[in-house]
Tab-separated table of C-alpha atoms in Angstrom:
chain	number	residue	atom	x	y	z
Q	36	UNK	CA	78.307	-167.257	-67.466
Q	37	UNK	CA	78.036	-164.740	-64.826
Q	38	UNK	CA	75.959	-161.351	-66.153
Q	39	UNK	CA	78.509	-158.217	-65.606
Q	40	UNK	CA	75.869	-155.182	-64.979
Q	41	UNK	CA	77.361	-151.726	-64.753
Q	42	UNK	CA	76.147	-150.435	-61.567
Q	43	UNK	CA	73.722	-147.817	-61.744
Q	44	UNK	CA	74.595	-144.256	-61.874
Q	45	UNK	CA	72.238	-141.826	-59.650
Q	46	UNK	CA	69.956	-139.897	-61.716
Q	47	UNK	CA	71.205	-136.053	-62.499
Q	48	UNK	CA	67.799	-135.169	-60.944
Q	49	UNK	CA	68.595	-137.021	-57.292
Q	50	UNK	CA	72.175	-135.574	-57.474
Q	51	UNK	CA	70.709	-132.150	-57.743
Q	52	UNK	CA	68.455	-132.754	-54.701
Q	53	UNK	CA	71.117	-133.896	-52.349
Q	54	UNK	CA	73.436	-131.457	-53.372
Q	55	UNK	CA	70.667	-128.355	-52.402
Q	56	UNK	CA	70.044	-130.145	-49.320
Q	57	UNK	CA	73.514	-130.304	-48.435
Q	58	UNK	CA	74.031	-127.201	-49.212
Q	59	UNK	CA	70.800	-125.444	-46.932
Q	60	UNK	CA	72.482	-127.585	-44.192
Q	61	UNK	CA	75.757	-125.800	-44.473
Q	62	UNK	CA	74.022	-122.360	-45.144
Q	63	UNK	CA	71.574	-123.096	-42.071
Q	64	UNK	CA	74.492	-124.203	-40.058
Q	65	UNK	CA	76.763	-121.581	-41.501
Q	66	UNK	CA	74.176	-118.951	-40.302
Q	67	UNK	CA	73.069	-120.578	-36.686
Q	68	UNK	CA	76.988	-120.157	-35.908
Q	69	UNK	CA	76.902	-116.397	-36.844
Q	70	UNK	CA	73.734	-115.586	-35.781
Q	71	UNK	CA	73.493	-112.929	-33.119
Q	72	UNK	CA	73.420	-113.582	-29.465
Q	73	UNK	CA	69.791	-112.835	-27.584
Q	74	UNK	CA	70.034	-109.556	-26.460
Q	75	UNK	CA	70.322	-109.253	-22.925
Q	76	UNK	CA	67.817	-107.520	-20.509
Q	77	UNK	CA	69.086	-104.531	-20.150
Q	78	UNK	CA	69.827	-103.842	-24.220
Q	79	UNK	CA	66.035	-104.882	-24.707
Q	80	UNK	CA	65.643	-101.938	-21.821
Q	81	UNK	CA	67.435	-99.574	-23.522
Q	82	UNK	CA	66.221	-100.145	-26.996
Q	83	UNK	CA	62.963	-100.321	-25.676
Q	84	UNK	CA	63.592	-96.772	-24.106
Q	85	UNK	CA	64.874	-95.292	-27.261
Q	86	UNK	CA	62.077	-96.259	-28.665
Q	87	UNK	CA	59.953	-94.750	-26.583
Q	88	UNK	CA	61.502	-91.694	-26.377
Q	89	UNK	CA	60.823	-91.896	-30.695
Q	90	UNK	CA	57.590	-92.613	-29.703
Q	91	UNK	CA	57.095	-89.228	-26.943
Q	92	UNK	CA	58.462	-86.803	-29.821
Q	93	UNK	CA	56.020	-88.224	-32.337
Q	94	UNK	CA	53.187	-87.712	-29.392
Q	95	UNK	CA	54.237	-84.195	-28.926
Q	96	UNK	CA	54.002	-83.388	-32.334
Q	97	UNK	CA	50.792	-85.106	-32.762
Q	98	UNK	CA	49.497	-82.783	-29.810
Q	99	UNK	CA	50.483	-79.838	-31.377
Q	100	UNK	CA	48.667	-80.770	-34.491
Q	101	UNK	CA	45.705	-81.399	-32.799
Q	102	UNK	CA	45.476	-78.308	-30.913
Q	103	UNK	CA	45.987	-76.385	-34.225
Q	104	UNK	CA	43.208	-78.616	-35.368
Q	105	UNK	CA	41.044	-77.595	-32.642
Q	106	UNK	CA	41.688	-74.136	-33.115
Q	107	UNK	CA	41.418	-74.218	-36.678
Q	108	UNK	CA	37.948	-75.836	-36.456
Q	109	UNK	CA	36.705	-73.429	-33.952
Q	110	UNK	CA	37.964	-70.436	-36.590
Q	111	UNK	CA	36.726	-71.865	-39.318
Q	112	UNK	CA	32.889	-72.656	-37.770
Q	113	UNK	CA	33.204	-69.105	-36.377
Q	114	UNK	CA	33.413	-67.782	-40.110
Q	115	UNK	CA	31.006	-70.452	-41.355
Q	116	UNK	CA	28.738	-69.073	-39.045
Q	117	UNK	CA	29.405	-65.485	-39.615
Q	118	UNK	CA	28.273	-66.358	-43.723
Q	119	UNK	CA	25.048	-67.854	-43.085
Q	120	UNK	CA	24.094	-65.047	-40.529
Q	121	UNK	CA	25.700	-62.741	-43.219
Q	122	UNK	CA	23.430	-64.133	-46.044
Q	123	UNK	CA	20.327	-64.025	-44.555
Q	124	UNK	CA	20.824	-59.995	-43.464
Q	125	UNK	CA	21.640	-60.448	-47.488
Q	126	UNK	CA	18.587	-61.999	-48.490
Q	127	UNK	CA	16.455	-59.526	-45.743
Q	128	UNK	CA	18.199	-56.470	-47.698
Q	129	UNK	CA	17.159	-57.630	-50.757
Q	130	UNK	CA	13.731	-58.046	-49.625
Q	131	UNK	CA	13.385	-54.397	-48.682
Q	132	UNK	CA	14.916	-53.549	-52.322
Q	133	UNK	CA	12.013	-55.457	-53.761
Q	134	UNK	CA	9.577	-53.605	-51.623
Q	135	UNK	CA	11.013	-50.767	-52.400
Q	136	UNK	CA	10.659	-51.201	-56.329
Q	137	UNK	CA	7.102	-52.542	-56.036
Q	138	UNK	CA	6.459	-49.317	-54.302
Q	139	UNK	CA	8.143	-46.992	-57.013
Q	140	UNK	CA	6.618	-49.021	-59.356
Q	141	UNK	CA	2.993	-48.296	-58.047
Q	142	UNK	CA	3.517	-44.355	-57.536
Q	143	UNK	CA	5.543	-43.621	-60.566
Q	144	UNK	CA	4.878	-46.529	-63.330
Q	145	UNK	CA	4.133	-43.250	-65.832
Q	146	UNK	CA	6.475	-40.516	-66.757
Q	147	UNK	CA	6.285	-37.462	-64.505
Q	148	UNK	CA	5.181	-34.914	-67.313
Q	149	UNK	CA	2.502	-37.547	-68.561
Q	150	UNK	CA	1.226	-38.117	-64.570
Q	151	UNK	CA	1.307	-33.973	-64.303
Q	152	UNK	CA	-0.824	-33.512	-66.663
Q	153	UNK	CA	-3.502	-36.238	-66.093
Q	154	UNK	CA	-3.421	-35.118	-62.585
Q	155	UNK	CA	-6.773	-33.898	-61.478
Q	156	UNK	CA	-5.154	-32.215	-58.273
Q	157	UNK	CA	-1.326	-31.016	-59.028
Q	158	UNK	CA	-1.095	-30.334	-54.999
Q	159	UNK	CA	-1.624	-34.531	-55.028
Q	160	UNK	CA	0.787	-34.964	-57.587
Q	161	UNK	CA	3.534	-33.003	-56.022
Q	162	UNK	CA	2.860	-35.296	-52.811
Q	163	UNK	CA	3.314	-38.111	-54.766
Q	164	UNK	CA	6.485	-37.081	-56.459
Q	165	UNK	CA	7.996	-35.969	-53.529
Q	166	UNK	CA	7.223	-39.503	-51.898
Q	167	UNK	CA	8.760	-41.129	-54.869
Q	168	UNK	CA	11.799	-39.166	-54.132
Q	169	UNK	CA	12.006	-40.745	-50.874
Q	170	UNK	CA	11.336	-44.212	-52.190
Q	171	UNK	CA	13.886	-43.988	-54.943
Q	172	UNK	CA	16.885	-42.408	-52.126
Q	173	UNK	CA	15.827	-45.396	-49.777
Q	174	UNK	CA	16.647	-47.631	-52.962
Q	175	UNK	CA	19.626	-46.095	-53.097
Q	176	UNK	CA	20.875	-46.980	-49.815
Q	177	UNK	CA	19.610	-50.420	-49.588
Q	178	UNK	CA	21.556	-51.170	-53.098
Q	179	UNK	CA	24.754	-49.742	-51.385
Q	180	UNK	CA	24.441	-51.815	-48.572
Q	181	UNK	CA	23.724	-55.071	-50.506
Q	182	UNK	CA	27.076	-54.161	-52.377
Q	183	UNK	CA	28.688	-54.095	-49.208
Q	184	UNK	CA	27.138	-56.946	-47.679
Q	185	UNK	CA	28.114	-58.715	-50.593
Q	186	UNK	CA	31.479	-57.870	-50.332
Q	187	UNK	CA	32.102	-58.667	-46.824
Q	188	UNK	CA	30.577	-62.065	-47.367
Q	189	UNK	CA	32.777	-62.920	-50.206
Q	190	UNK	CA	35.951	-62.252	-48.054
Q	191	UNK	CA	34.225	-63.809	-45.253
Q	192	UNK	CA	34.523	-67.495	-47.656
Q	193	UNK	CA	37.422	-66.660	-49.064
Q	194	UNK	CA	38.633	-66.725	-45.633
Q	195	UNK	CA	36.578	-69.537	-44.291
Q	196	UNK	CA	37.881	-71.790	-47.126
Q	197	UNK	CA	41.394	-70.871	-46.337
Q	198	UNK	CA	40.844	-72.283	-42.846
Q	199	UNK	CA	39.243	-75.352	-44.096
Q	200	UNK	CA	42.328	-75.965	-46.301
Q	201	UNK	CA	44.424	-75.439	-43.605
Q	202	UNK	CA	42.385	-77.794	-41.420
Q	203	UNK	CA	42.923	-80.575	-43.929
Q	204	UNK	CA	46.307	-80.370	-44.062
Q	205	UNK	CA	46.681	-80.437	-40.559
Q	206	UNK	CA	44.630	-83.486	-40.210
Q	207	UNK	CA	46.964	-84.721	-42.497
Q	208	UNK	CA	49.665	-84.172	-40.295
Q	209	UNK	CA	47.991	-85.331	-37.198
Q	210	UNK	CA	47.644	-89.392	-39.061
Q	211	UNK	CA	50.887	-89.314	-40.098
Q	212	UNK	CA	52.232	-88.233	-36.745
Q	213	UNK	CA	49.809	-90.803	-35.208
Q	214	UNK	CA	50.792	-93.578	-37.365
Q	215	UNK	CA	55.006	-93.016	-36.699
Q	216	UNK	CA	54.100	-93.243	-32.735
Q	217	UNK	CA	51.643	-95.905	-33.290
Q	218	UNK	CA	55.015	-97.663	-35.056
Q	219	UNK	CA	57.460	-97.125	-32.283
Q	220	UNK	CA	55.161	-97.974	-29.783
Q	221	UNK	CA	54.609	-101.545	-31.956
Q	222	UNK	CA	58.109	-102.115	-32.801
Q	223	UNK	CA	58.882	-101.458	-28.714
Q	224	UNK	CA	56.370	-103.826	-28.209
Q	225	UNK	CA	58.035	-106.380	-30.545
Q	226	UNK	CA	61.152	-105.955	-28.432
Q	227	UNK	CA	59.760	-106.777	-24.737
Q	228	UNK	CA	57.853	-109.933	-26.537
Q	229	UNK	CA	61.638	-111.432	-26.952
Q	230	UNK	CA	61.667	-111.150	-22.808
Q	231	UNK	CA	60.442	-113.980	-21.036
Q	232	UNK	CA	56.478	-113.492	-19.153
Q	233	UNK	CA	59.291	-113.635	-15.673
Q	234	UNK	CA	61.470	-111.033	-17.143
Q	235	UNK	CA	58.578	-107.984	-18.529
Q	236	UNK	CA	57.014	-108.968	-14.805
Q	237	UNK	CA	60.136	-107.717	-13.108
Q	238	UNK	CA	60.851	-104.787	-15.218
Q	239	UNK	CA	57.299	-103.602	-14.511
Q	240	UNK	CA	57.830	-104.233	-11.256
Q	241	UNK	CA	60.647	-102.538	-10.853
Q	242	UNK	CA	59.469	-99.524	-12.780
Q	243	UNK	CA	56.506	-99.346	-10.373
Q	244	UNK	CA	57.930	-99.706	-7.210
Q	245	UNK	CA	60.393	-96.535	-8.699
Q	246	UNK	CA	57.917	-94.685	-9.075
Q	247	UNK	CA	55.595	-95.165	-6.112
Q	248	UNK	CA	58.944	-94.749	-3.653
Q	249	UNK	CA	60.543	-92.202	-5.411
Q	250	UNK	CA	58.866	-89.832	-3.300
Q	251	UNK	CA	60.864	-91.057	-0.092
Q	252	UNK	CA	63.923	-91.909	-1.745
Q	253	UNK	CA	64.970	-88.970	-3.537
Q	254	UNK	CA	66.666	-85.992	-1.633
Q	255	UNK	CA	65.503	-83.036	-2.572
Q	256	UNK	CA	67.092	-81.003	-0.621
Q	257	UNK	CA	66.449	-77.344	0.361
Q	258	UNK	CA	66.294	-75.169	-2.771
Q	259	UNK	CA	64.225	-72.070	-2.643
Q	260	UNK	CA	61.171	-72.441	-5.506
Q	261	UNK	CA	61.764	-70.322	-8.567
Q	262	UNK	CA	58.560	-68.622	-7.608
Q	263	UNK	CA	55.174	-68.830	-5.576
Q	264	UNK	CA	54.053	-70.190	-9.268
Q	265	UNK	CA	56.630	-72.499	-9.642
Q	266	UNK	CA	56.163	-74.234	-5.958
Q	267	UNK	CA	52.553	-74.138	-6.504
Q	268	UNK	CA	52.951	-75.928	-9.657
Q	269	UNK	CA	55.356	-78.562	-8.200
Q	270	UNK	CA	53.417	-79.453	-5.397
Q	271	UNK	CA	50.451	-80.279	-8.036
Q	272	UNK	CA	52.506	-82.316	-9.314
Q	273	UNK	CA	53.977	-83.890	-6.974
Q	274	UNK	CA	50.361	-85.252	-5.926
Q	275	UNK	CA	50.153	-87.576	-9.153
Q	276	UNK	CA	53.441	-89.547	-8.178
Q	277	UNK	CA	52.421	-92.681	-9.298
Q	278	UNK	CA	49.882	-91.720	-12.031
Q	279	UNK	CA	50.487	-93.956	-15.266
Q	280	UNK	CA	52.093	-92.252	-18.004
Q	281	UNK	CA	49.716	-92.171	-20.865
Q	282	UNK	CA	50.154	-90.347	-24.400
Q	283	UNK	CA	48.157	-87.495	-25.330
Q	284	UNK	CA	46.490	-87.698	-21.536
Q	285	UNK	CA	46.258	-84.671	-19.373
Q	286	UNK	CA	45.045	-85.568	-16.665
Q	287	UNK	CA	44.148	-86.007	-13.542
Q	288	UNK	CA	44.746	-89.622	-13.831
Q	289	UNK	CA	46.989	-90.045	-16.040
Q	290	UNK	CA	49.635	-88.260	-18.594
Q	291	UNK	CA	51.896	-87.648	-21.129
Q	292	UNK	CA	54.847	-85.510	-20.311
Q	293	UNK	CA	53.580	-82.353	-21.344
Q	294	UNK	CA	50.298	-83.055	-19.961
Q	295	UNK	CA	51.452	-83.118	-16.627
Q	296	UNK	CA	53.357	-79.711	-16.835
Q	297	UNK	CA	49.973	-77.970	-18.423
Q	298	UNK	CA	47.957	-79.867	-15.734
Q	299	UNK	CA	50.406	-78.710	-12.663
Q	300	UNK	CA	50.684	-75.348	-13.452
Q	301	UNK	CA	46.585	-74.930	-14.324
Q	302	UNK	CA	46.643	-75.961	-11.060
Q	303	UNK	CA	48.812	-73.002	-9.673
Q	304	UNK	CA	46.747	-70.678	-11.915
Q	305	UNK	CA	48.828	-70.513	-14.811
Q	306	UNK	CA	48.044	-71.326	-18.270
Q	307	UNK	CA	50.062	-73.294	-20.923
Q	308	UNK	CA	50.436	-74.201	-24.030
Q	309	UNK	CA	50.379	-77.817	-24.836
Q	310	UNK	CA	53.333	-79.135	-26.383
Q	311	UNK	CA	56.989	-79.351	-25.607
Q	312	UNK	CA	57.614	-77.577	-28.494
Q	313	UNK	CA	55.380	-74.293	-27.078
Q	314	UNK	CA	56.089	-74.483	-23.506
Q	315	UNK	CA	59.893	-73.716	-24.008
Q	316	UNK	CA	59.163	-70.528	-25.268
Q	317	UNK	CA	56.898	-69.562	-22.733
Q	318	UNK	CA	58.459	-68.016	-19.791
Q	319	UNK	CA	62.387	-66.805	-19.383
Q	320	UNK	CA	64.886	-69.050	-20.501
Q	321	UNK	CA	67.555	-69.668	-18.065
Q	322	UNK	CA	71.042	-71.821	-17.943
Q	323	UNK	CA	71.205	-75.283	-16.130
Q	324	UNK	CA	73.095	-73.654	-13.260
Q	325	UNK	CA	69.923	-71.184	-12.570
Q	326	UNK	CA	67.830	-73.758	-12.146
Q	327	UNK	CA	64.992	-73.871	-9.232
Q	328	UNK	CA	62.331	-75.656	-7.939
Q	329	UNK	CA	59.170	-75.211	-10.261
Q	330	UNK	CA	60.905	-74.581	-13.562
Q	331	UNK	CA	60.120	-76.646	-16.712
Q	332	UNK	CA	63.467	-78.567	-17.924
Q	333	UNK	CA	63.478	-80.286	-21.562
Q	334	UNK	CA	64.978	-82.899	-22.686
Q	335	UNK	CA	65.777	-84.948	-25.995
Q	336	UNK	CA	65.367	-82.061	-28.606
Q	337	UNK	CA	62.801	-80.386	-26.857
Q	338	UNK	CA	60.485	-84.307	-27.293
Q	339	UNK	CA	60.460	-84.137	-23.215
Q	340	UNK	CA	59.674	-82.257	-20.524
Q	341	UNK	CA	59.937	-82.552	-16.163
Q	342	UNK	CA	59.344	-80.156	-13.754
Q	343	UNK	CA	62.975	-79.581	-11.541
Q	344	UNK	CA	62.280	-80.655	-8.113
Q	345	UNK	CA	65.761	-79.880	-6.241
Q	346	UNK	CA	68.787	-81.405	-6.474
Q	347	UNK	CA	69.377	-82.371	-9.827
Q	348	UNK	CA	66.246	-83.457	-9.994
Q	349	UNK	CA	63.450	-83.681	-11.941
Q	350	UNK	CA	59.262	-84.694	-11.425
Q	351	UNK	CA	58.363	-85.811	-14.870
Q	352	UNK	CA	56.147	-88.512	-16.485
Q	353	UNK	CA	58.615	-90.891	-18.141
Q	354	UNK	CA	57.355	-93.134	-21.036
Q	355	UNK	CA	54.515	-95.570	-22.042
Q	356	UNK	CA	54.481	-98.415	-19.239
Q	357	UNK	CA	55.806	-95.984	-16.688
Q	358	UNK	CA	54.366	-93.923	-13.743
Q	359	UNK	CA	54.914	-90.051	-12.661
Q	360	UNK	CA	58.263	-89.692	-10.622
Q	361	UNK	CA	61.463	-88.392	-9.622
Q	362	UNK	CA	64.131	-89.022	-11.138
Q	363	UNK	CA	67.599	-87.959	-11.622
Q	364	UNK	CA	68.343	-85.713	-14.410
Q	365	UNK	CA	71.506	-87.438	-15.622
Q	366	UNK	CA	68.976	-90.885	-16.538
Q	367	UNK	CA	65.918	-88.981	-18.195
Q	368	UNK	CA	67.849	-87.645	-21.168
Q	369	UNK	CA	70.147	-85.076	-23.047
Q	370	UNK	CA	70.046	-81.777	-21.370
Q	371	UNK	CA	68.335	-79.261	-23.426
Q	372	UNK	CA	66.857	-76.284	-21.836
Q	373	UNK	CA	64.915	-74.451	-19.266
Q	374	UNK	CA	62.762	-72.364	-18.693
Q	375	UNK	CA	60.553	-70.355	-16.072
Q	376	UNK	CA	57.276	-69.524	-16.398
């Protein structure tokens, strides 16, 4: 008689295990049929652009920080100094106090009345009190000027340490500014990885034959200079066409964008401040239509600056990656304000 054997029923454990893998092959399906496109070239461009104009505002703010720091530093060792020259005229004063007591001490350690009469000769007495007189007005004078010695050296640390304490925070504000560049210039870097080798090849090709041409290309047209500074200070510049763009540089090989505005007018006998942030308040300001060869032009809330060459123009150095150039004004960045020094 044949056997009738129920046929056997998958185990709850292998139905749960086919069922999750079916279902990650749906989700992974689900999500390779939304997943976004490859950006194209020239979105990778711009993002990477936006980036790096992120990253040129974080420079310029890092600058400023560290020329505070520098000056800060210098003030602060200045007063530093000043104390330890101050307490050792301290310590000197106090050595002529001593003196001065060991003195008194030896020509008046009895009462007056008491040395009178002991005193063989009175004439030598009166000598001798009239001496201690002297030594007990120098005294005098050598106590008031440790007082005030004293004093000026205690405002002297007070105001030392305030320096110090504002050194630290700046410091402070120097890594953080450091490390928000640091992360735009990664995170650009992240972006021109998803390029092909062929593709970054071309860009920097293309960025470097810009900026090694732009000299010849661009019409520049006739424009008077804003000043015998202001030409000066643009042909400077116009002698590191082609110099890589490089943060915090300023020169002569290489720069950031405010670098190469310092470095062209130090050149015409002019100086500076550092930052974007200080050189548009140096100078006149003037409106976009007043513009002339030789003034400084800003860009992107202040984060970037170009010297105006003529025709809507501007001599600038753009970005990481990029060399010193012309370049129109309408493809650096917003419009913000000018300036003539």
């Amino acid at each position: 008689m044949a056997s009738h054997r129920r046929p056997k029923q998958p185990s709850r454990a292998r139905v749960t295990v086919l069922t999750a893998t079916a279902a990650a092959a749906v989700a992974l399906t689900s999500q390779a049929a939304h997943a976004d496109p490859k950006p194209t070239k020239s979105e990778v461009k711009a993002k990477v652009d936006k980036l790096y104009h992120e990253a040129e505002e974080a420079t310029e703010k890092y600058n400023g920080a560290k020329e505070q720091q520098d000056k800060l530093k210098k003030q602060a060792d200045a007063l530093q100094d000043k104390v330890a020259r101050g307490q050792d005229e301290l310590n000197t004063l106090r050595g002529e106090l001593g003196s001065l007591a060991t003195a008194q001490y030896r020509s008046g350690g009895l009462d007056p009345s008491v040395q009178l009469l002991l005193s063989s000769d009175p004439d030598s007495f009166l000598d001798q009190a009239s001496a201690l007189d002297q030594l007990t007005a120098k005294q005098a004078e050598s106590l008031q000027k440790i007082q005030a010695k004293q004093r000026t050296l205690a405002q002297q640390r007070t105001e030392a340490q305030g320096k110090l304490a504002d050194l630290a925070d700046v410091r402070e504000t120097l890594g953080t500014n450091k490390a928000k560049f640091q992360s735009k210039l990664a995170d650009a870097q992240k972006l021109l990885n998803t390029m092909t080798a062929a593709e970054r090849a071309k860009m920097a090709e293309d960025d470097q034959r810009a900026s090694r041409s732009a000299g010849d290309r661009v019409e520049l047209g006739d424009e008077a200079p804003a000043s015998a500074l202001g030409a000066a200070a643009l042909q400077a510049a116009s002698t590191r066409v082609g110099m890589p763009y490089v943060r915090t540089a300023t020169g002569p090989g290489s720069f950031d964008c405010s670098g190469l505005t310092q470095w062209a007018y130090a050149q015409a006998g002019a100086d500076i401040t550092r930052t974007t942030f200080t050189q548009i308040n140096q100078g006149t300001r003037i409106a976009r239509s007043q513009l002339k060869p030789g003034d400084l032009v800003f860009f992107s809330n202040t984060s970037h600056v170009g010297l105006y060459a003529g025709n809507n123009t501007v001599l600038h150095a753009p970005y990481p990656g990029a060399y010193v150039r012309y370049e129109s004004m309408g493809t650096v960045g917003s419009y913000e304000a000018a300036v003539r020094i």
